[in-house]
Coordinates of C-alpha atoms (C1' of nucleotides) in Angstrom, one line a residue:
Chain A
M1 CA -6.2 7.9 14.0
M2 CA -2.9 8.6 12.6
L3 CA -0.5 6.5 10.7
H4 CA 2.8 6.0 12.2
P5 CA 5.5 8.1 10.7
E6 CA 7.3 5.0 9.6
D7 CA 4.3 4.1 7.5
Q8 CA 4.6 7.3 5.6
D9 CA 6.7 7.5 2.6
S10 CA 6.6 8.8 -0.8
V11 CA 6.6 7.1 -4.0
S12 CA 6.7 8.5 -7.4
G13 CA 5.1 6.9 -10.3
S14 CA 3.4 7.8 -13.5
V15 CA 0.5 6.5 -15.3
H16 CA 1.1 4.3 -18.2
F17 CA -1.5 2.3 -19.9
D18 CA -0.7 -0.2 -22.4
D19 CA -3.7 -1.6 -24.1
S20 CA -1.8 -3.9 -26.2
L21 CA -2.5 -7.5 -25.8
T22 CA 0.5 -8.4 -27.8
S23 CA 3.0 -8.3 -25.0
L24 CA 3.5 -9.2 -21.4
H25 CA 2.2 -5.7 -20.6
W26 CA -1.1 -7.3 -21.0
L27 CA -0.4 -9.2 -17.9
Q28 CA 0.6 -6.0 -16.1
N29 CA -2.4 -4.1 -17.2
F30 CA -4.7 -6.9 -16.2
S31 CA -4.1 -6.3 -12.6
I32 CA -3.3 -2.6 -12.7
L33 CA -5.9 -1.2 -14.9
S34 CA -8.6 0.6 -13.2
A35 CA -11.1 -2.0 -12.2
N36 CA -14.1 0.2 -12.2
P37 CA -15.2 1.0 -15.7
E38 CA -17.2 3.9 -14.3
R39 CA -14.1 5.7 -13.4
T40 CA -11.7 7.1 -15.8
P41 CA -8.3 5.6 -15.6
S42 CA -6.6 8.8 -14.9
S43 CA -8.9 9.9 -12.2
G44 CA -7.0 8.4 -9.4
C45 CA -3.3 8.5 -10.2
H46 CA -2.2 12.0 -10.0
P47 CA 1.3 12.1 -8.7
Q48 CA 0.3 14.2 -5.8
H49 CA -2.0 11.5 -4.6
L50 CA 1.0 9.4 -4.1
F51 CA 2.2 11.4 -1.3
Y52 CA 0.7 10.8 2.1
N53 CA -1.4 13.5 3.5
K54 CA -1.4 13.3 7.2
N55 CA -4.2 15.7 7.7
Q56 CA -6.6 13.7 5.7
L57 CA -5.9 10.6 7.5
G58 CA -5.9 12.3 10.8
G59 CA -9.3 13.6 10.1
T60 CA -10.8 10.2 10.1
D61 CA -13.6 9.8 12.5
S62 CA -12.9 7.6 15.4
P63 CA -14.2 4.2 14.8
S64 CA -14.6 3.8 18.5
S65 CA -17.3 6.3 18.7
P66 CA -20.3 5.0 16.9
P67 CA -23.1 7.4 16.7
A68 CA -26.4 6.8 18.3
G69 CA -28.5 4.5 16.2
D70 CA -25.6 3.2 14.3
T71 CA -26.9 0.4 12.3
A72 CA -23.4 -0.9 11.7
A73 CA -22.9 -1.5 15.3
A74 CA -26.4 -2.6 15.9
G75 CA -26.4 -5.7 14.0
M76 CA -27.4 -4.6 10.5
P77 CA -27.3 -7.2 7.9
Q78 CA -23.8 -7.4 6.9
T79 CA -24.3 -7.7 3.2
P80 CA -27.7 -6.7 2.2
G81 CA -28.5 -7.1 -1.4
N82 CA -25.4 -9.1 -1.9
P83 CA -23.4 -6.0 -2.5
T84 CA -20.3 -7.6 -3.8
T85 CA -22.2 -9.0 -6.6
S86 CA -22.3 -5.9 -8.5
C87 CA -19.1 -4.1 -7.9
S88 CA -16.9 -7.1 -7.9
S89 CA -18.5 -8.4 -11.0
L90 CA -18.0 -5.1 -12.6
A91 CA -14.4 -5.1 -11.8
N92 CA -14.1 -8.6 -13.0
S93 CA -16.0 -7.9 -16.1
Y94 CA -13.8 -5.0 -16.9
A95 CA -10.6 -6.7 -16.1
L96 CA -11.6 -9.8 -18.0
Q97 CA -12.6 -7.7 -20.9
Q98 CA -9.3 -6.0 -20.8
A99 CA -7.7 -9.4 -20.8
G100 CA -9.6 -10.5 -23.9
H101 CA -12.1 -12.7 -22.2
Y102 CA -15.5 -12.9 -23.7
I103 CA -18.1 -12.0 -21.1
T104 CA -21.6 -12.9 -21.7
T105 CA -23.4 -10.5 -19.4
Q106 CA -22.8 -7.3 -17.6
T107 CA -23.7 -6.4 -14.1
N108 CA -26.1 -3.7 -13.5
P109 CA -24.0 -0.7 -12.3
S110 CA -26.9 0.5 -10.2
E111 CA -26.3 -2.3 -7.8
E112 CA -22.8 -1.2 -7.0
I113 CA -22.2 -0.4 -3.4
D114 CA -19.4 1.8 -2.3
Y115 CA -18.1 0.5 0.9
K116 CA -16.0 3.5 1.3
T117 CA -19.0 5.7 1.8
N118 CA -21.7 3.3 2.8
R119 CA -21.6 2.9 6.5
H120 CA -24.4 0.5 6.6
V121 CA -22.9 -2.3 4.6
K122 CA -20.2 -4.3 6.0
P123 CA -17.6 -5.0 3.4
P124 CA -17.8 -8.7 2.5
Y125 CA -14.1 -9.2 3.1
S126 CA -12.7 -11.2 5.9
Y127 CA -10.4 -9.6 8.3
A128 CA -7.5 -11.4 6.8
T129 CA -8.4 -10.0 3.5
L130 CA -8.7 -6.5 4.9
I131 CA -5.4 -6.8 6.5
C132 CA -3.9 -8.0 3.3
M133 CA -5.5 -5.1 1.4
A134 CA -4.1 -2.7 3.9
M135 CA -0.7 -4.2 3.6
Q136 CA -1.0 -4.1 -0.1
A137 CA -2.1 -0.5 -0.1
S138 CA 0.9 0.3 1.9
N139 CA 4.1 0.7 0.0
K140 CA 6.1 -0.7 2.7
T141 CA 7.2 -4.3 3.2
K142 CA 5.7 -4.1 6.6
I143 CA 2.8 -2.3 8.2
T144 CA 1.9 -1.3 11.7
L145 CA -1.3 -2.2 13.3
S146 CA -2.4 1.3 13.4
A147 CA -1.8 1.6 9.7
I148 CA -4.1 -1.3 9.2
Y149 CA -6.7 0.3 11.3
S150 CA -6.3 3.5 9.4
W151 CA -6.6 1.9 6.0
I152 CA -9.7 0.0 7.0
T153 CA -11.4 3.0 8.5
E154 CA -10.5 5.1 5.5
N155 CA -11.7 2.6 3.0
C156 CA -14.5 0.9 4.8
C157 CA -17.0 3.3 6.1
Y158 CA -18.7 0.6 8.0
Y159 CA -15.8 0.2 10.4
R160 CA -15.5 3.9 10.8
Y161 CA -18.7 3.9 12.7
A162 CA -18.7 0.4 14.0
E163 CA -17.9 -0.6 17.5
P164 CA -14.2 -0.8 18.0
S165 CA -14.3 -4.5 18.7
W166 CA -13.4 -5.1 15.1
Q167 CA -9.9 -3.9 16.0
N168 CA -9.7 -6.6 18.5
S169 CA -10.6 -9.0 15.7
I170 CA -7.9 -7.5 13.6
R171 CA -5.4 -8.1 16.3
H172 CA -6.7 -11.5 16.9
N173 CA -6.4 -12.3 13.3
L174 CA -2.9 -11.0 13.1
S175 CA -1.8 -13.0 16.1
L176 CA -3.6 -16.2 15.4
N177 CA -3.3 -16.4 11.7
K178 CA 0.2 -17.5 11.0
C179 CA -0.1 -16.2 7.5
F180 CA 0.8 -12.9 9.1
M181 CA 4.2 -12.5 10.5
K182 CA 5.2 -10.0 13.1
V183 CA 8.3 -8.0 12.5
P184 CA 9.7 -6.6 15.7
R185 CA 10.4 -2.9 15.7
Q186 CA 14.0 -1.9 15.7
K187 CA 15.3 -0.6 18.9
D188 CA 15.9 2.8 17.5
E189 CA 12.5 2.9 15.9
P190 CA 10.0 4.9 17.9
G191 CA 6.4 3.9 18.3
K192 CA 4.4 1.2 19.8
G193 CA 4.1 -2.3 18.7
G194 CA 5.8 -4.0 15.8
F195 CA 5.2 -4.4 12.2
W196 CA 3.2 -7.0 10.3
Q197 CA 3.7 -8.6 7.0
I198 CA 2.5 -11.6 5.2
D199 CA 4.7 -14.5 5.9
P200 CA 6.3 -15.4 2.5
Q201 CA 5.6 -19.0 3.3
Y202 CA 2.0 -18.2 3.0
A203 CA 2.1 -15.5 0.4
D204 CA 0.2 -17.5 -2.0
M205 CA -2.7 -17.7 0.4
F206 CA -3.5 -14.3 -0.9
V207 CA -4.8 -14.6 -4.3
N208 CA -5.4 -11.3 -5.9
G209 CA -5.0 -9.9 -2.4
V210 CA -7.9 -11.8 -1.0
F211 CA -7.0 -14.2 1.7
K212 CA -7.7 -17.7 0.6
R213 CA -8.0 -20.5 3.0
R214 CA -10.1 -23.3 1.8
R215 CA -10.6 -26.7 3.0
M216 CA -8.6 -29.3 1.2
P217 CA -10.6 -31.8 -0.9
A218 CA -11.0 -34.9 1.1
T219 CA -9.3 -37.1 -1.4
N220 CA -6.1 -35.1 -1.1
F221 CA -6.4 -33.7 2.4
N222 CA -4.6 -36.4 4.3
T223 CA -1.6 -36.4 2.1
Q224 CA -1.2 -32.7 2.3
R225 CA -1.8 -32.6 6.0
Q226 CA 0.8 -35.3 6.5
S227 CA 3.5 -33.4 4.8
K228 CA 2.5 -30.3 6.6
M229 CA 2.5 -31.9 9.9
L230 CA 5.8 -33.5 9.3
S231 CA 7.3 -30.1 8.6
S232 CA 5.7 -28.0 11.2
P233 CA 2.8 -28.9 13.3
S234 CA 0.5 -26.0 13.6
S235 CA -2.8 -25.0 15.0
S236 CA -6.0 -25.7 13.3
Y237 CA -6.3 -22.1 12.6
D238 CA -3.5 -22.0 10.1
S239 CA -3.0 -25.6 9.3
Q240 CA -4.8 -25.2 6.1
C241 CA -2.7 -22.5 4.7
N242 CA -0.4 -24.6 2.5
Q243 CA -3.2 -26.9 1.7
T244 CA -5.3 -24.2 0.5
S245 CA -2.4 -22.9 -1.6
Q246 CA -2.8 -26.0 -3.7
Q247 CA -6.4 -25.3 -4.4
M248 CA -6.9 -21.6 -4.6
R249 CA -6.2 -21.4 -8.3
M250 CA -9.5 -22.3 -9.9
V251 CA -9.5 -23.7 -13.4
H252 CA -12.7 -21.9 -14.0
F253 CA -14.4 -19.5 -11.8
Q254 CA -17.8 -20.6 -10.8
G255 CA -20.1 -18.3 -9.0
P256 CA -21.5 -19.4 -5.7
V257 CA -24.9 -20.7 -5.2
P258 CA -27.1 -17.9 -3.9
G259 CA -27.0 -17.9 -0.2
N260 CA -24.0 -20.1 -0.2
K261 CA -21.1 -17.9 0.8
R262 CA -18.2 -20.1 0.2
K263 CA -19.2 -22.1 -2.8
Q264 CA -16.1 -22.6 -4.9
V265 CA -14.7 -25.0 -7.3
F266 CA -11.2 -26.1 -6.9
P267 CA -8.8 -27.6 -9.3
K268 CA -7.5 -31.0 -9.0
R269 CA -4.5 -31.1 -6.9
G270 CA -1.3 -32.0 -8.6
S271 CA -2.0 -30.0 -11.6
K272 CA 0.1 -27.3 -10.3
L273 CA 3.1 -29.4 -9.9
A274 CA 2.9 -30.5 -13.4
R275 CA 2.7 -26.9 -14.5
V276 CA 5.6 -25.8 -12.4
S277 CA 7.9 -28.5 -13.7
K278 CA 7.2 -27.8 -17.3
S279 CA 8.2 -24.2 -17.4
P280 CA 11.2 -23.7 -19.5
L281 CA 11.8 -20.3 -18.1
L282 CA 11.7 -21.1 -14.5
T283 CA 14.3 -23.7 -14.1
T284 CA 16.9 -21.9 -12.0
D285 CA 16.9 -21.4 -8.3
I286 CA 13.4 -22.1 -7.4
K287 CA 13.6 -24.1 -4.3
T288 CA 12.2 -27.5 -4.7
S289 CA 10.7 -27.4 -1.3
D290 CA 8.8 -24.3 -2.1
I291 CA 7.4 -25.9 -5.2
L292 CA 6.5 -29.0 -3.4
R293 CA 4.8 -27.1 -0.7
G294 CA 3.0 -25.1 -3.2
D295 CA 4.3 -21.9 -1.8
F296 CA 5.5 -20.8 -5.1
D297 CA 3.0 -20.5 -7.8
L298 CA 4.4 -17.9 -10.1
A299 CA 5.8 -20.6 -12.3
S300 CA 2.5 -22.0 -12.9
V301 CA 1.2 -18.5 -13.5
F302 CA 3.8 -18.0 -16.1
D303 CA 3.1 -21.2 -17.6
D304 CA -0.5 -20.4 -17.8
V305 CA 0.3 -17.2 -19.6
L306 CA 2.5 -19.1 -22.1
S307 CA 0.0 -21.8 -22.6
G308 CA -3.0 -19.6 -22.8
N309 CA -4.5 -21.1 -19.8
D310 CA -6.8 -18.4 -18.3
S311 CA -7.2 -20.0 -15.0
T312 CA -4.7 -17.9 -13.2
F313 CA -5.8 -14.6 -14.5
E314 CA -9.3 -15.2 -13.5
D315 CA -8.0 -15.0 -10.0
L316 CA -6.2 -11.7 -10.5
D317 CA -8.9 -9.6 -8.9
I318 CA -7.0 -7.1 -7.0
N319 CA -9.1 -4.4 -8.6
T320 CA -12.2 -6.3 -7.7
A321 CA -11.7 -5.9 -4.0
L322 CA -10.1 -2.5 -4.1
S323 CA -12.6 -1.1 -6.5
S324 CA -15.4 -2.2 -4.3
L325 CA -13.9 -0.1 -1.6
G326 CA -13.7 2.8 -3.9
C327 CA -10.1 2.2 -4.7
E328 CA -8.4 1.8 -8.0
M329 CA -5.2 0.4 -9.2
E330 CA -3.2 2.0 -11.9
Q331 CA 0.0 1.3 -13.5
S332 CA 3.2 3.2 -13.4
S333 CA 5.8 3.0 -16.0
Q334 CA 9.0 1.2 -15.4
N335 CA 12.0 2.8 -13.8
Q336 CA 10.0 5.5 -12.2
H337 CA 10.1 4.2 -8.7
G338 CA 11.2 7.5 -7.3
P339 CA 13.8 8.4 -4.8
G340 CA 14.4 6.7 -1.6
Y341 CA 14.1 3.2 -2.8
S342 CA 16.4 0.6 -1.6
N343 CA 17.8 -2.1 -3.7
E344 CA 15.3 -4.3 -2.2
D345 CA 12.6 -1.9 -3.2
E346 CA 14.0 -1.8 -6.7
Q347 CA 13.8 -5.5 -6.8
A348 CA 10.3 -5.3 -5.5
C349 CA 9.5 -2.9 -8.3
A350 CA 10.8 -5.2 -10.8
Y351 CA 8.8 -8.0 -9.4
L352 CA 5.7 -5.8 -9.2
E353 CA 6.1 -4.7 -12.8
A354 CA 6.5 -8.3 -13.8
N355 CA 3.4 -9.1 -11.9
G356 CA 1.5 -6.0 -13.0
M357 CA 1.3 -4.8 -9.5
M358 CA 3.5 -1.8 -9.6
G359 CA 2.1 1.6 -8.9
C360 CA -1.0 0.4 -7.3
N361 CA -2.5 3.8 -6.7
M362 CA -5.9 4.2 -5.2
E363 CA -8.0 7.0 -6.2
D364 CA -9.6 7.6 -2.9
F365 CA -6.9 6.4 -0.8
H366 CA -6.1 9.8 0.6
H367 CA -2.7 10.0 -0.9
Q368 CA -1.3 7.0 0.7
Q369 CA 1.1 5.4 -1.6
V370 CA 0.5 2.1 -2.9
Q371 CA 3.1 -0.4 -3.5
V372 CA 3.1 -4.1 -3.0
H373 CA 6.0 -5.9 -1.7
P374 CA 6.9 -8.9 -3.9
Q375 CA 6.3 -11.1 -1.0
Y376 CA 2.8 -10.0 -1.0
C377 CA 1.9 -9.7 -4.6
E378 CA 2.1 -13.2 -6.0
G379 CA -1.4 -13.3 -7.1
M380 CA -3.8 -11.2 -5.2
F381 CA -7.4 -11.1 -4.4
T382 CA -10.3 -13.3 -5.1
D383 CA -11.6 -15.5 -2.6
Q384 CA -13.7 -13.5 -0.3
I385 CA -15.1 -11.6 -3.1
H386 CA -16.0 -14.7 -5.0
Q387 CA -17.4 -16.2 -2.0
H388 CA -20.0 -13.6 -1.6
Q389 CA -20.9 -12.7 -5.1
Q390 CA -22.8 -14.2 -7.8
H391 CA -21.3 -13.8 -11.2
P392 CA -23.7 -12.9 -13.8
W393 CA -21.1 -13.4 -16.4
E394 CA -19.2 -16.4 -17.4
I395 CA -16.2 -17.0 -19.5
K396 CA -17.2 -18.5 -22.7
E397 CA -13.8 -19.0 -24.2
E398 CA -10.4 -19.8 -23.1
V399 CA -8.2 -16.8 -23.4
Q400 CA -6.0 -16.9 -26.4
A401 CA -2.3 -17.7 -26.0
I402 CA -0.4 -14.6 -25.0
P403 CA 2.2 -13.6 -27.5
L404 CA 5.3 -13.3 -25.5
T405 CA 8.6 -12.2 -26.7
L406 CA 11.8 -13.5 -25.3
D407 CA 12.6 -10.1 -23.8
H408 CA 9.3 -10.1 -22.1
G409 CA 9.9 -13.4 -20.7
Y410 CA 13.3 -12.6 -19.4
G411 CA 12.2 -9.3 -18.0
F412 CA 9.4 -11.0 -16.3
C413 CA 11.7 -13.6 -14.8
E414 CA 14.5 -11.3 -13.8
G415 CA 12.2 -9.3 -11.6
F416 CA 10.9 -12.4 -10.1
F417 CA 14.2 -14.2 -9.5
S418 CA 15.8 -11.3 -8.0
E419 CA 13.1 -11.6 -5.3
M420 CA 13.5 -15.2 -4.8
Q421 CA 16.1 -14.6 -2.1
L422 CA 13.5 -13.0 0.0
W423 CA 11.5 -16.2 -0.2
E424 CA 14.4 -18.1 1.1
R425 CA 13.4 -16.8 4.4
A426 CA 10.5 -19.0 4.3
E427 CA 12.8 -21.9 4.8
S428 CA 13.3 -20.9 8.3
Y429 CA 9.7 -21.6 8.9
L430 CA 9.8 -25.2 7.8
Chain B
dT1 C1' -3.2 5.2 30.6
dT2 C1' -3.3 3.5 26.2
dG3 C1' -2.0 0.7 22.5
dT4 C1' -0.4 -3.6 21.3
dG5 C1' -0.2 -8.6 21.3
dT6 C1' -1.6 -13.2 22.9
dT7 C1' -4.7 -16.6 24.2
dT8 C1' -9.0 -18.8 25.1
dA9 C1' -13.7 -19.6 24.3
dA10 C1' -17.9 -19.8 21.9
dG11 C1' -21.1 -19.5 18.1
dA12 C1' -22.6 -19.1 13.2
dG13 C1' -22.3 -21.0 9.0
dG14 C1' -20.0 -23.5 5.2
dT15 C1' -17.9 -27.9 3.6
dG16 C1' -17.2 -32.7 2.6
Chain C
dC1 C1' -22.5 -35.0 11.2
dA2 C1' -17.9 -33.8 12.0
dC3 C1' -14.8 -30.6 10.8
dC4 C1' -13.4 -26.2 9.4
dT5 C1' -13.4 -21.1 8.7
dC6 C1' -14.5 -16.9 10.4
dT7 C1' -16.1 -13.7 13.7
dT8 C1' -16.7 -11.9 18.2
dA9 C1' -15.8 -11.3 22.9
dA10 C1' -13.0 -11.3 26.8
dA11 C1' -9.1 -11.6 29.7
dC12 C1' -4.5 -10.9 30.4
dA13 C1' 0.3 -9.3 29.8
dC14 C1' 3.5 -6.1 28.2
dA15 C1' 5.5 -1.8 26.5
dA16 C1' 5.5 3.1 25.2

DNA sequence: TTGTGTTTAAGAGGTG
DNA sequence: CACCTCTTAAACACAA
């Protein structure tokens, strides 16, 4: 299966690690640092890896041809041994350690399961999450269906050998899940089908890259639903998107009860609004409607940084999901975005750098570039991982307040606010 | 013909 | 127990 040419691009970046916890680079590194402590940080970020290698992707085994006796297609237990427990926790542990959290326990590395090579274990990520990860792995603001297929088959061995029905599920998910937005192909663009991207309106459904759609607490559900229904009635499949956006930021992460796949603890609603409003650095053009909808959460993120609230960063688990797939994220230095970037891309880079998402290179990603469009990268990854894993560690202390210089703050906000115009598009969906 | 996209239906399992 | 999320399957239409 080949990626469409339009999905191929090059990006230049360089590895830069800043171990300092005395600046906002801490925030960047938190998401970008290699999630897998077993791997060296430089192992996956050679510049040549940033260039797409058609041959390698083209050599992927067809997922539509499961071999005889394929356990993946024959109903093997999807997550034997609770595989995400180990790898995700490893990633979390490492990231949290980098972030200055105190972690009480460590996961046994021997339990780690590499979904990239283990064909018998279905990755514990929902299709929405996989789609999101594929989108994130792409350095484009939009991605084709075939590119999503390619990423999944490349990074999830299970699907490489599974019956192709999962592709139907992917398409189903893209179509039915309104968090995904179809971008029609330009008339002069060759190829089949359109492009897909995450609807900015629902971008915060993807926390650390993991699709989060949780049921609204009963006490607050009606209110939220009312406002949602007033604005845009939607199907039951996506009606929870904005509701969930209110609840996906957990004050404290709490591991699920064994055997309980979706056990989570949600913060009290309304706390986000309070955080948003109190940010002294985010008082410009943030659309009130976005804030009220909960579509915009970076302010609260920023406030959390400033206030030392660690709740947000516990959710920044992009490496968790990607590392479990044998992928890694690394950081590139600023102003090295490479040629061919549009102004929008530059803005995206600024945003990414501000969010610590720039230069998301995956070690084993067969040279596909990794860049996250700002629309996608407000928080990334957690839910599905957290749903399926037990966490042998716990956070014993609140993270210390992050020393933040004014320059850091402005740099952070500039990257973000330059992207706010893109979010205005969400208004059309109201 | 094949890939893409939409829609409907059903079932498993989690949540409140 | 009702509702929800997610997955899976299937049918159909459309476009390259």
